[in-house]
Short mmCIF file of C-alpha atoms in Angstrom, two decimals:
data_model
loop_
_atom_site.label_atom_id
_atom_site.label_comp_id
_atom_site.label_asym_id
_atom_site.label_seq_id
_atom_site.Cartn_x
_atom_site.Cartn_y
_atom_site.Cartn_z
CA UNK E 31 24.92 8.14 7.03
CA UNK E 32 28.03 6.91 8.81
CA UNK E 33 27.80 3.23 9.72
CA UNK E 34 30.15 3.38 12.69
CA UNK E 35 28.17 6.28 14.14
CA UNK E 36 25.00 4.20 13.82
CA UNK E 37 26.65 1.27 15.61
CA UNK E 38 27.81 3.58 18.40
CA UNK E 39 24.26 4.91 18.83
CA UNK E 40 22.96 1.34 18.91
CA UNK E 41 25.40 0.39 21.66
CA UNK E 42 24.64 3.54 23.65
CA UNK E 43 20.85 2.98 23.67
CA UNK E 44 19.65 0.90 26.61
CA UNK E 45 16.17 0.36 25.21
CA UNK E 46 14.38 1.37 22.03
CA UNK E 47 10.69 2.13 21.81
CA UNK E 48 10.47 0.30 18.48
CA UNK E 49 12.81 -2.10 16.70
CA UNK E 50 11.84 -2.57 13.05
CA UNK E 51 13.12 -5.60 11.17
CA UNK E 52 13.16 -4.99 7.42
CA UNK E 53 14.20 -1.75 5.72
CA UNK E 54 12.14 -1.84 2.58
CA UNK E 55 9.30 0.56 1.80
CA UNK E 56 7.15 -0.59 4.74
CA UNK E 57 9.90 -0.65 7.37
CA UNK E 58 11.40 2.65 6.24
CA UNK E 59 8.00 4.34 6.29
CA UNK E 60 7.26 3.06 9.80
CA UNK E 61 10.69 4.21 11.00
CA UNK E 62 10.19 7.76 9.72
CA UNK E 63 6.65 8.03 11.07
CA UNK E 64 7.63 6.70 14.51
CA UNK E 65 10.74 8.89 14.74
CA UNK E 66 8.75 12.02 13.90
CA UNK E 67 6.42 11.11 16.79
CA UNK E 68 9.36 11.28 19.19
CA UNK E 69 9.96 7.56 19.59
CA UNK E 70 13.38 5.92 19.85
CA UNK E 71 13.62 3.76 16.73
CA UNK E 72 16.00 1.10 15.44
CA UNK E 73 15.69 0.00 11.79
CA UNK E 74 17.69 -3.03 10.63
CA UNK E 75 17.90 -5.07 7.44
CA UNK E 76 19.77 -8.25 6.58
CA UNK E 77 20.55 -6.90 3.10
CA UNK E 78 20.78 -3.43 1.55
CA UNK E 79 18.12 -0.83 2.19
CA UNK E 80 15.40 -1.55 -0.41
CA UNK E 81 17.44 -4.57 -1.43
CA UNK E 82 14.53 -6.90 -2.10
CA UNK E 83 10.93 -6.26 -3.21
CA UNK E 84 11.14 -2.49 -2.81
CA UNK E 85 13.64 -2.17 -5.67
CA UNK E 86 12.09 -4.81 -7.96
CA UNK E 87 8.83 -3.09 -8.91
CA UNK E 88 7.55 -1.86 -12.28
CA UNK E 89 8.42 1.68 -11.09
CA UNK E 90 4.77 2.76 -11.10
CA UNK E 91 2.59 4.54 -8.54
CA UNK E 92 -0.88 3.37 -9.48
CA UNK E 93 -4.20 2.36 -8.06
CA UNK E 94 -4.30 -0.78 -10.17
CA UNK E 95 -6.62 -0.83 -13.16
CA UNK E 96 -6.69 -4.65 -13.02
CA UNK E 97 -7.80 -4.57 -9.39
CA UNK E 98 -10.55 -2.10 -10.29
CA UNK E 99 -11.75 -4.47 -13.02
CA UNK E 100 -11.81 -7.35 -10.53
CA UNK E 101 -13.64 -5.18 -7.99
CA UNK E 102 -16.39 -4.40 -10.51
CA UNK E 103 -16.71 -7.91 -11.93
CA UNK E 104 -16.74 -9.60 -8.53
CA UNK E 105 -18.49 -6.77 -6.64
CA UNK E 106 -15.49 -6.85 -4.32
CA UNK E 107 -15.66 -3.87 -1.95
CA UNK E 108 -12.21 -4.57 -0.48
CA UNK E 109 -10.53 -4.39 -3.88
CA UNK E 110 -12.39 -1.15 -4.63
CA UNK E 111 -11.23 0.40 -1.34
CA UNK E 112 -7.66 -0.64 -2.06
CA UNK E 113 -7.76 1.08 -5.47
CA UNK E 114 -9.22 4.25 -3.97
CA UNK E 115 -6.64 4.31 -1.17
CA UNK E 116 -3.78 3.70 -3.60
CA UNK E 117 -4.90 6.61 -5.79
CA UNK E 118 -4.87 8.93 -2.78
CA UNK E 119 -1.35 7.78 -1.94
CA UNK E 120 -0.33 8.33 -5.56
CA UNK E 121 -1.13 12.03 -5.22
CA UNK E 122 0.81 12.24 -1.94
CA UNK E 123 3.88 10.64 -3.49
CA UNK E 124 3.81 12.89 -6.55
CA UNK E 125 3.57 15.97 -4.33
CA UNK E 126 6.11 14.92 -1.70
CA UNK E 127 8.82 13.62 -4.03
CA UNK E 128 8.67 15.46 -7.37
CA UNK E 129 12.41 14.81 -7.81
CA UNK E 130 11.82 11.05 -7.71
CA UNK E 131 8.37 10.74 -9.30
CA UNK E 132 6.39 12.12 -12.22
CA UNK E 133 3.06 11.73 -14.03
CA UNK E 134 3.17 9.12 -16.79
CA UNK E 135 0.93 8.84 -19.86
CA UNK E 136 -0.06 5.29 -20.83
CA UNK E 137 -1.99 3.93 -23.80
CA UNK E 138 -4.02 0.73 -23.98
CA UNK E 139 -4.04 -0.33 -27.65
CA UNK E 140 -7.48 -1.50 -28.82
CA UNK E 141 -8.15 -3.84 -31.73
CA UNK E 142 -11.90 -3.50 -32.17
CA UNK E 143 -14.76 -1.16 -31.29
CA UNK E 144 -15.82 -3.15 -28.23
CA UNK E 145 -12.34 -2.94 -26.67
CA UNK E 146 -12.28 0.81 -27.26
CA UNK E 147 -15.63 1.28 -25.51
CA UNK E 148 -14.81 -1.18 -22.70
CA UNK E 149 -11.44 0.33 -21.78
CA UNK E 150 -12.68 3.90 -22.16
CA UNK E 151 -15.43 3.21 -19.63
CA UNK E 152 -12.90 1.49 -17.34
CA UNK E 153 -10.44 4.38 -17.47
CA UNK E 154 -13.20 6.94 -16.92
CA UNK E 155 -14.23 4.99 -13.82
CA UNK E 156 -10.57 4.92 -12.69
CA UNK E 157 -10.42 8.67 -13.24
CA UNK E 158 -13.72 9.19 -11.37
CA UNK E 159 -12.45 7.24 -8.35
CA UNK E 160 -9.34 9.47 -8.36
CA UNK E 161 -11.61 12.50 -7.92
CA UNK E 162 -9.61 15.61 -7.16
CA UNK E 163 -6.44 13.46 -7.20
CA UNK E 164 -6.85 12.75 -10.93
CA UNK E 165 -3.67 13.60 -12.87
CA UNK E 166 -5.35 14.35 -16.21
CA UNK E 167 -8.41 13.28 -18.18
CA UNK E 168 -8.35 9.99 -20.05
CA UNK E 169 -9.12 10.01 -23.78
CA UNK E 170 -10.28 7.58 -26.44
CA UNK E 171 -7.84 8.14 -29.29
CA UNK E 172 -8.19 7.33 -32.96
CA UNK E 173 -5.80 4.93 -34.67
CA UNK E 174 -3.87 7.87 -36.12
CA UNK E 175 -3.59 9.64 -32.76
CA UNK E 176 -2.41 6.42 -31.12
CA UNK E 177 0.30 5.87 -33.75
CA UNK E 178 1.42 9.48 -33.44
CA UNK E 179 2.24 8.82 -29.79
CA UNK E 180 3.63 5.29 -30.25
CA UNK E 181 4.64 4.86 -33.91
CA UNK E 182 6.37 1.53 -33.16
CA UNK E 183 2.98 -0.20 -32.69
CA UNK E 184 1.73 -2.66 -35.29
CA UNK E 185 -0.79 -0.70 -37.34
CA UNK E 186 -2.54 -3.44 -39.30
CA UNK E 187 -5.00 -4.63 -36.63
CA UNK E 188 -4.94 -1.51 -34.47
CA UNK E 189 -8.34 0.15 -34.14
CA UNK E 190 -7.79 2.86 -31.51
CA UNK E 191 -6.15 3.51 -28.16
CA UNK E 192 -7.23 4.63 -24.71
CA UNK E 193 -4.94 7.20 -23.09
CA UNK E 194 -4.82 7.54 -19.31
CA UNK E 195 -2.39 8.74 -16.65
CA UNK E 196 -0.68 7.24 -13.62
CA UNK E 197 2.53 7.95 -11.72
CA UNK E 198 6.12 6.76 -12.13
CA UNK E 199 8.58 6.41 -9.26
CA UNK E 200 12.23 5.55 -8.66
CA UNK E 201 11.39 2.93 -6.05
CA UNK E 202 14.86 2.23 -4.61
CA UNK E 203 15.91 5.88 -4.40
CA UNK E 204 12.61 6.81 -2.78
CA UNK E 205 12.99 4.11 -0.13
CA UNK E 206 16.56 5.21 0.56
CA UNK E 207 15.38 8.83 0.89
CA UNK E 208 12.85 7.71 3.53
CA UNK E 209 15.61 5.84 5.42
CA UNK E 210 17.84 8.92 5.30
CA UNK E 211 14.98 11.11 6.53
CA UNK E 212 14.34 8.72 9.42
CA UNK E 213 18.04 8.74 10.34
CA UNK E 214 18.15 12.53 10.11
CA UNK E 215 15.20 12.68 12.50
CA UNK E 216 16.93 10.50 15.09
CA UNK E 217 16.42 6.86 14.12
CA UNK E 218 19.30 4.38 14.25
CA UNK E 219 19.47 2.64 10.86
CA UNK E 220 21.70 -0.30 9.96
CA UNK E 221 21.79 -2.61 6.98
CA UNK E 222 23.58 -5.97 6.70
CA UNK E 223 22.40 -6.81 10.20
CA UNK E 224 20.63 -10.13 10.76
CA UNK E 225 18.00 -10.93 13.38
CA UNK E 226 19.08 -14.12 15.16
CA UNK E 227 16.82 -14.81 18.13
CA UNK E 228 14.11 -13.21 20.23
CA UNK E 229 14.33 -13.33 24.02
CA UNK E 230 11.14 -13.35 26.08
CA UNK E 231 10.22 -12.03 29.49
CA UNK E 232 9.89 -15.04 31.78
CA UNK E 233 7.03 -13.48 33.73
CA UNK E 234 4.61 -12.64 30.91
CA UNK E 235 6.13 -14.31 27.84
CA UNK E 236 6.39 -11.06 25.89
CA UNK E 237 9.34 -10.28 23.64
CA UNK E 238 11.91 -8.17 25.45
CA UNK E 239 15.07 -8.28 23.32
CA UNK E 240 16.53 -9.44 20.04
CA UNK E 241 19.95 -10.91 19.33
CA UNK E 242 21.38 -9.47 16.12
CA UNK E 243 24.55 -10.03 14.10
CA UNK E 244 26.50 -7.49 12.07
CA UNK E 245 27.17 -9.40 8.84
CA UNK E 246 30.07 -7.10 7.94
CA UNK E 247 32.06 -7.26 11.19
CA UNK E 248 30.64 -10.50 12.59
CA UNK E 249 29.91 -8.81 15.93
CA UNK E 250 26.74 -9.71 17.82
CA UNK E 251 24.56 -7.42 19.95
CA UNK E 252 21.43 -7.72 22.06
CA UNK E 253 18.79 -5.07 21.39
CA UNK E 254 16.21 -4.24 24.04
CA UNK E 255 12.95 -2.80 22.74
CA UNK E 256 9.40 -2.25 23.96
CA UNK E 257 7.96 -3.26 20.59
CA UNK E 258 9.30 -5.28 17.65
CA UNK E 259 7.85 -4.78 14.17
CA UNK E 260 8.21 -7.40 11.46
CA UNK E 261 8.39 -5.62 8.09
CA UNK E 262 10.34 -8.24 6.17
CA UNK E 263 7.89 -8.69 3.29
CA UNK E 264 8.25 -12.13 1.67
CA UNK E 265 10.36 -13.27 4.63
CA UNK E 266 7.79 -12.29 7.26
CA UNK E 267 6.90 -15.88 8.18
CA UNK E 268 10.47 -16.65 9.27
CA UNK E 269 10.43 -13.74 11.73
CA UNK E 270 6.89 -14.60 12.90
CA UNK E 271 7.95 -18.16 13.63
CA UNK E 272 11.16 -16.96 15.28
CA UNK E 273 8.91 -15.10 17.72
CA UNK E 274 6.49 -18.01 18.11
CA UNK E 275 7.05 -21.45 16.61
CA UNK E 276 3.31 -22.18 16.93
CA UNK E 277 2.35 -19.66 14.26
CA UNK E 278 1.37 -21.04 10.86
CA UNK E 279 2.64 -19.50 7.59
CA UNK E 280 0.54 -16.64 6.19
CA UNK E 281 2.63 -15.42 3.26
CA UNK E 282 2.18 -16.61 -0.31
CA UNK E 283 5.14 -15.59 -2.45
CA UNK E 284 4.47 -14.31 -5.95
CA UNK E 285 7.28 -13.84 -8.44
CA UNK E 286 7.45 -10.84 -10.76
CA UNK E 287 10.02 -10.54 -13.57
CA UNK E 288 11.07 -7.63 -15.80
CA UNK E 289 13.34 -7.16 -18.80
CA UNK E 290 15.08 -3.95 -19.88
CA UNK E 291 15.23 -3.16 -23.60
CA UNK E 292 17.07 -0.43 -25.55
CA UNK E 293 15.29 2.89 -26.03
CA UNK E 294 15.01 2.48 -29.80
CA UNK E 295 12.38 -0.22 -29.23
CA UNK E 296 9.96 2.52 -28.09
CA UNK E 297 11.29 6.06 -28.51
CA UNK E 298 8.37 8.15 -27.24
CA UNK E 299 7.49 9.15 -23.69
CA UNK E 300 4.14 7.33 -23.63
CA UNK E 301 3.97 3.90 -22.00
CA UNK E 302 1.86 0.90 -23.03
CA UNK E 303 -0.55 -1.08 -20.88
CA UNK E 304 -1.37 -4.56 -22.13
CA UNK E 305 -4.60 -5.01 -20.14
CA UNK E 306 -4.90 -8.77 -20.37
CA UNK E 307 -2.50 -11.49 -21.41
CA UNK E 308 -3.55 -14.99 -22.41
CA UNK E 309 -3.21 -16.08 -18.78
CA UNK E 310 -5.00 -13.07 -17.31
CA UNK E 311 -2.06 -10.89 -16.33
CA UNK E 312 -1.19 -7.26 -17.06
CA UNK E 313 2.03 -6.15 -18.78
CA UNK E 314 3.50 -2.66 -18.93
CA UNK E 315 6.05 -1.34 -21.44
CA UNK E 316 7.46 1.83 -19.93
CA UNK E 317 10.13 4.41 -20.80
CA UNK E 318 12.57 4.27 -17.89
CA UNK E 319 15.95 5.99 -17.50
CA UNK E 320 16.55 6.07 -21.27
CA UNK E 321 15.61 2.39 -21.57
CA UNK E 322 12.33 0.50 -21.92
CA UNK E 323 11.16 -1.54 -18.92
CA UNK E 324 8.81 -4.46 -19.67
CA UNK E 325 6.95 -6.40 -16.97
CA UNK E 326 5.68 -8.01 -15.00
CA UNK E 327 4.86 -11.67 -14.48
CA UNK E 328 2.79 -13.03 -11.59
CA UNK E 329 3.22 -16.62 -10.48
CA UNK E 330 3.70 -18.61 -7.31
CA UNK E 331 7.33 -19.22 -6.39
CA UNK E 332 9.55 -20.58 -3.66
CA UNK E 333 11.11 -18.16 -1.19
CA UNK E 334 14.67 -17.17 -2.14
CA UNK E 335 16.92 -14.26 -1.22
CA UNK E 336 18.24 -13.60 -4.72
CA UNK E 337 15.68 -14.56 -7.37
CA UNK E 338 17.15 -14.63 -10.87
CA UNK E 339 15.51 -13.76 -14.17
CA UNK E 340 14.81 -17.03 -15.97
CA UNK E 341 14.93 -17.69 -19.72
CA UNK E 342 11.24 -18.65 -19.87
CA UNK E 343 10.36 -15.26 -18.36
CA UNK E 344 12.36 -13.47 -21.03
CA UNK E 345 10.55 -15.49 -23.69
CA UNK E 346 7.15 -14.75 -22.16
CA UNK E 347 7.70 -10.99 -21.96
CA UNK E 348 9.25 -10.74 -25.43
CA UNK E 349 6.27 -12.60 -26.87
CA UNK E 350 3.99 -9.71 -25.86
CA UNK E 351 6.48 -7.07 -26.97
CA UNK E 352 6.46 -8.66 -30.42
CA UNK E 353 2.68 -8.96 -30.50
CA UNK E 354 2.44 -5.18 -30.22
CA UNK E 355 5.54 -3.80 -31.98
CA UNK E 356 6.15 -3.73 -35.73
CA UNK E 357 9.86 -4.56 -35.51
CA UNK E 358 10.78 -7.90 -33.97
CA UNK E 359 12.69 -7.68 -30.70
CA UNK E 360 15.05 -10.58 -29.97
CA UNK E 361 16.52 -11.89 -26.73
CA UNK E 362 19.91 -10.54 -27.83
CA UNK E 363 18.50 -7.03 -27.40
CA UNK E 364 17.71 -7.55 -23.71
CA UNK E 365 20.13 -5.28 -21.85
CA UNK E 366 19.31 -6.51 -18.35
CA UNK E 367 16.49 -7.78 -16.22
CA UNK E 368 15.46 -8.62 -12.69
CA UNK E 369 12.99 -10.64 -10.67
CA UNK E 370 11.46 -9.90 -7.30
CA UNK E 371 9.08 -11.50 -4.82
CA UNK E 372 5.73 -10.09 -3.73
CA UNK E 373 4.46 -10.96 -0.24
CA UNK E 374 0.77 -11.81 -0.65
CA UNK E 375 -1.32 -12.37 2.44
CA UNK E 376 -3.39 -15.52 2.67
CA UNK E 377 -6.48 -15.85 4.80
CA UNK E 378 -5.96 -18.01 7.88
CA UNK E 379 -8.06 -20.85 6.45
CA UNK E 380 -6.89 -20.54 2.84
CA UNK E 381 -4.98 -23.51 1.52
CA UNK E 382 -1.24 -22.94 1.40
CA UNK E 383 -1.22 -25.07 -1.75
CA UNK E 384 -3.34 -22.59 -3.69
CA UNK E 385 -1.01 -21.44 -6.48
CA UNK E 386 -3.26 -18.73 -7.92
CA UNK E 387 -1.40 -15.60 -6.83
CA UNK E 388 -3.35 -13.34 -9.19
CA UNK E 389 -6.53 -13.84 -7.15
CA UNK E 390 -4.97 -12.78 -3.84
CA UNK E 391 -5.76 -9.20 -2.83
CA UNK E 392 -2.74 -6.90 -2.56
CA UNK E 393 -3.63 -5.68 0.90
CA UNK E 394 -2.09 -5.70 4.35
CA UNK E 395 -2.91 -6.82 7.86
CA UNK E 396 -1.46 -5.89 11.24
CA UNK E 397 -0.95 -9.08 13.24
CA UNK E 398 -0.25 -8.53 16.94
CA UNK E 399 1.54 -11.21 18.94
CA UNK E 400 1.05 -10.51 22.62
#
């Protein structure tokens, strides 16, 4: 992609059918879909493509075993539908991008008979919901079989392990591939471009154009478009309120942190799922690009463009690493880390002061401002 060519196409287009603000996974996907339908599309992002949430994930394609557990315990049909939909999308991703994704074996270590039975039933249900999209059958492994796959585990209290399968994905590269595909199909795509101000039609009050600024050159442009799509994730409220100052905030920001450890911490190709931490979260320990990725956290946070990994997050994640591994892992062994923000949707009447991000459903909503 040549940036100057994209700017020239932008300047030569009198009106776009769709202008998408935000070039993460959602915005990139919309851009490709719309372009393939023959629409004139502009995709812009204030930062890099996939520069925020879409490059800060745990690198998994999964339905969400924790969400399935919540769906069963709370008889929550919406959570169940989300798990089922996510598992269908997992199969699509694995088929469409085998160069960027792969099946991943994970083990949940169990420390008594009840845990073995409980998680075996849960994983069988997860597998059943997958149906024909199931990657492979889950298994209840003996202590010996579990240690054969992950010999670094503490053996003293270990009773057994439950093996199941999900998908692994290079999130940033996949998002960039979608952006490139959209551009190759005719979309105009530009990063480091900021949305400044919407302009409305005086007759009907509808949005007609958007003032944007190239953060590299400093040049400003006005973009005419029939439709504007806000796909800015955690920053969606700022664009919503730019369009209409009367709109109330809907986004609750949840912070997720990860640390990267050396490969010798866990040398095999099987990942670990810690199904429940003391505060009700889930932690994964995953082989990733010849390192070990550990995460994630889930807590309410303030909106920021460049969230940093904090010391208390390193301590929290290492605590669980050391609960499960025989050899102690210290903070000096952390090679790198990152933190990202999840955009969680609050109900219109839900209190904005509610700090429990774990209870918010990871779903979406299309809000139309006419």
